[in-house]
Short mmCIF file of C-alpha atoms in Angstrom, two decimals:
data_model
loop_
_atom_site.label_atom_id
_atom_site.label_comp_id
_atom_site.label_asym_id
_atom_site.label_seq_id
_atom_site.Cartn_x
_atom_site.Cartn_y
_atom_site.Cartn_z
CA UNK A 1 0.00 0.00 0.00
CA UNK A 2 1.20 3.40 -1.13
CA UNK A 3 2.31 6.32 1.91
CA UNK A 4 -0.42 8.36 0.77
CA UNK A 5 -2.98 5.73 0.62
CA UNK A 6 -1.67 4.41 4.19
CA UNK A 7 -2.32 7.73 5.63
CA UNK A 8 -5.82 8.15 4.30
CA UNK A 9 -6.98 5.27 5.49
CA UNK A 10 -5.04 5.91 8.73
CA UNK A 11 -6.53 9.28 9.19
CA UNK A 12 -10.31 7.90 8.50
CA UNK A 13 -10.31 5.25 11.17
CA UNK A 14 -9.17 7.92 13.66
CA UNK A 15 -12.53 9.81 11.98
CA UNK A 16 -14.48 6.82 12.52
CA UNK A 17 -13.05 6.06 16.24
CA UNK A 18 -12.79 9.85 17.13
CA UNK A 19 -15.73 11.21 15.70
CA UNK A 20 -18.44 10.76 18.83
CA UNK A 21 -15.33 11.79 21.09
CA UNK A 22 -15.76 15.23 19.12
CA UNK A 23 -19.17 15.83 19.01
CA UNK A 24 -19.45 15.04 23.18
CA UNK A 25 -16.79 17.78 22.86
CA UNK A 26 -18.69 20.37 20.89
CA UNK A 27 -21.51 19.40 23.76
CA UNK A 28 -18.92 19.82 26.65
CA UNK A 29 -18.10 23.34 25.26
CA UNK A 30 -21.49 24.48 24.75
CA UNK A 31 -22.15 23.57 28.85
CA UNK A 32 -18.59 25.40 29.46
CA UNK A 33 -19.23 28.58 27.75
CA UNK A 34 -22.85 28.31 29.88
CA UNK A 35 -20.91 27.81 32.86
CA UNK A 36 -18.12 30.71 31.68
CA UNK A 37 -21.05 33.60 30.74
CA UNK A 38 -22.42 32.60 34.46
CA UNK A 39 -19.05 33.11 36.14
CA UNK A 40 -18.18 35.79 34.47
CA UNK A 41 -21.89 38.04 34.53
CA UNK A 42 -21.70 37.12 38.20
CA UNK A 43 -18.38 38.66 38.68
CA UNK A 44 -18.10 41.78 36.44
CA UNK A 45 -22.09 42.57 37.52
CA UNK A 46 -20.98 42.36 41.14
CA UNK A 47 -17.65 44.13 40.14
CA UNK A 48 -19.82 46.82 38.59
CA UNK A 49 -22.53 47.27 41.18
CA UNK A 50 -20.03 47.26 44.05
CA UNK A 51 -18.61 50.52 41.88
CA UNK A 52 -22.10 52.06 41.48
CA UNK A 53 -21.56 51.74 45.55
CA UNK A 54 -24.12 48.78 46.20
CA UNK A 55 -23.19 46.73 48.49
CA UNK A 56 -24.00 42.74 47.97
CA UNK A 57 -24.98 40.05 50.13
CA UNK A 58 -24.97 37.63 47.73
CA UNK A 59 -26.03 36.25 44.38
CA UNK A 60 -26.48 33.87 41.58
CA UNK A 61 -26.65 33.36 37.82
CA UNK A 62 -28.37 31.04 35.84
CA UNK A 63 -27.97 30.75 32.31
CA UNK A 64 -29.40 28.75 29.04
CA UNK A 65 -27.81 28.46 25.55
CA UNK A 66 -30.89 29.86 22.57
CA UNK A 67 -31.52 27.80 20.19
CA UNK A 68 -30.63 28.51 16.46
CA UNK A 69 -28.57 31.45 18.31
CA UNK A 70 -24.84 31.75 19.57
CA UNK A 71 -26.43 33.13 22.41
CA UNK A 72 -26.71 32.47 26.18
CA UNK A 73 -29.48 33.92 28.40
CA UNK A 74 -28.32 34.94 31.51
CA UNK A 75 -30.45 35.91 34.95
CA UNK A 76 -28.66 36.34 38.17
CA UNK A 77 -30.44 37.51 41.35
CA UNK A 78 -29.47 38.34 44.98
CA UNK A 79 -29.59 40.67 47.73
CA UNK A 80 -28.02 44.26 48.97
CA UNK A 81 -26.62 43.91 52.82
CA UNK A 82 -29.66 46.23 52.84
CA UNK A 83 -32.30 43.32 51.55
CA UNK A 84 -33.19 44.96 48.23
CA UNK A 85 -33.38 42.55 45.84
CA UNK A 86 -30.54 42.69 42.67
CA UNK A 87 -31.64 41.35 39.57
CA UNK A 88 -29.09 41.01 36.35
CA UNK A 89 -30.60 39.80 33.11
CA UNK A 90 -29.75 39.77 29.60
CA UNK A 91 -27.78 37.83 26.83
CA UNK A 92 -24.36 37.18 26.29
CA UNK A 93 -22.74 37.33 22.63
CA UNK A 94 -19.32 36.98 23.72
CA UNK A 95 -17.67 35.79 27.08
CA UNK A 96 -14.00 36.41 27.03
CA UNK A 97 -13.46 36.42 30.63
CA UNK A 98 -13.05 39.82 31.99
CA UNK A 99 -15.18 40.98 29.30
CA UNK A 100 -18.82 39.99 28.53
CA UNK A 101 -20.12 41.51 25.22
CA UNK A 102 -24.25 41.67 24.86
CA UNK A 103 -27.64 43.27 25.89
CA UNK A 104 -27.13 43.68 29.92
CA UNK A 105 -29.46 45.12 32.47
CA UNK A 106 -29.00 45.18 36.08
CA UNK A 107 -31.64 46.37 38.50
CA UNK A 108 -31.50 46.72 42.46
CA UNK A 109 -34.71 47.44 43.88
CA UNK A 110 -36.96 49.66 41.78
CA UNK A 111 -34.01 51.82 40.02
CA UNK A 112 -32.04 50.71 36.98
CA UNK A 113 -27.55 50.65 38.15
CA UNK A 114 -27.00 49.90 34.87
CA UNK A 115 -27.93 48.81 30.87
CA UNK A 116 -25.10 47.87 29.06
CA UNK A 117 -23.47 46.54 25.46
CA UNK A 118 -20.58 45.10 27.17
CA UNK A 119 -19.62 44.15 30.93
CA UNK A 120 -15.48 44.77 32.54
CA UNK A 121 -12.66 45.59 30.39
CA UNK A 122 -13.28 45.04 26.46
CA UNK A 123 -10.83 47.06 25.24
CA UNK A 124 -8.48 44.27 24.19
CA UNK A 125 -11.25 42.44 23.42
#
């Protein structure tokens, strides 16, 4: 058998054997970047309210990829050391760690801290 013909057939068996291996991947990253947007809207929204001077008690994020979108949904809710209740909603575009690109509302109590494109340092982003 030739080199080149050797390697094809070489390189589709590893298809064949890797290829569920890589899709469980493309699943694993989906739940990742999920689990990166709610780290990272929990601590640049926290970052950013604490600088707005409110002062947190807690809180936590929840988020869900959209369908047919390279989206995630993100809520987060929580509490002021005062008891007013926080409440950060929106969607994420882009997560790049201390920098969260999309439409981004936070709200403590009855007023509106902020309404954003983009969450931390995006600059170098």
């Amino acid at each position: 058998m030739g080199a080149h013909r050797w390697m094809a057939v070489s390189l589709t068996g590893l298809l064949v054997a890797f290829g569920p291996a890589l899709v469980a991947c493309d699943e694993a990253e989906e739940e990742l970047t999920e689990a990166a947007v709610e780290l990272a809207v929990d601590k640049l929204g926290s970052d950013r309210l604490r600088d707005a001077g409110v002062e947190l008690d807690g809180m936590d994020c929840d988020t869900s990829h959209q369908d047919a979108e390279d989206r995630v949904s993100v809520v987060c809710t929580g509490e002021t050391d005062d008891n007013r209740k926080i409440r950060i909603t929106g969607t994420v575009s882009d997560e790049g760690g201390d920098c969260v690109r999309g439409a981004l509302k936070a709200v403590v109590g009855t007023r509106t801290v902020f309404d954003l494109n983009a969450l931390g340092d995006c600059a170098t982003h």
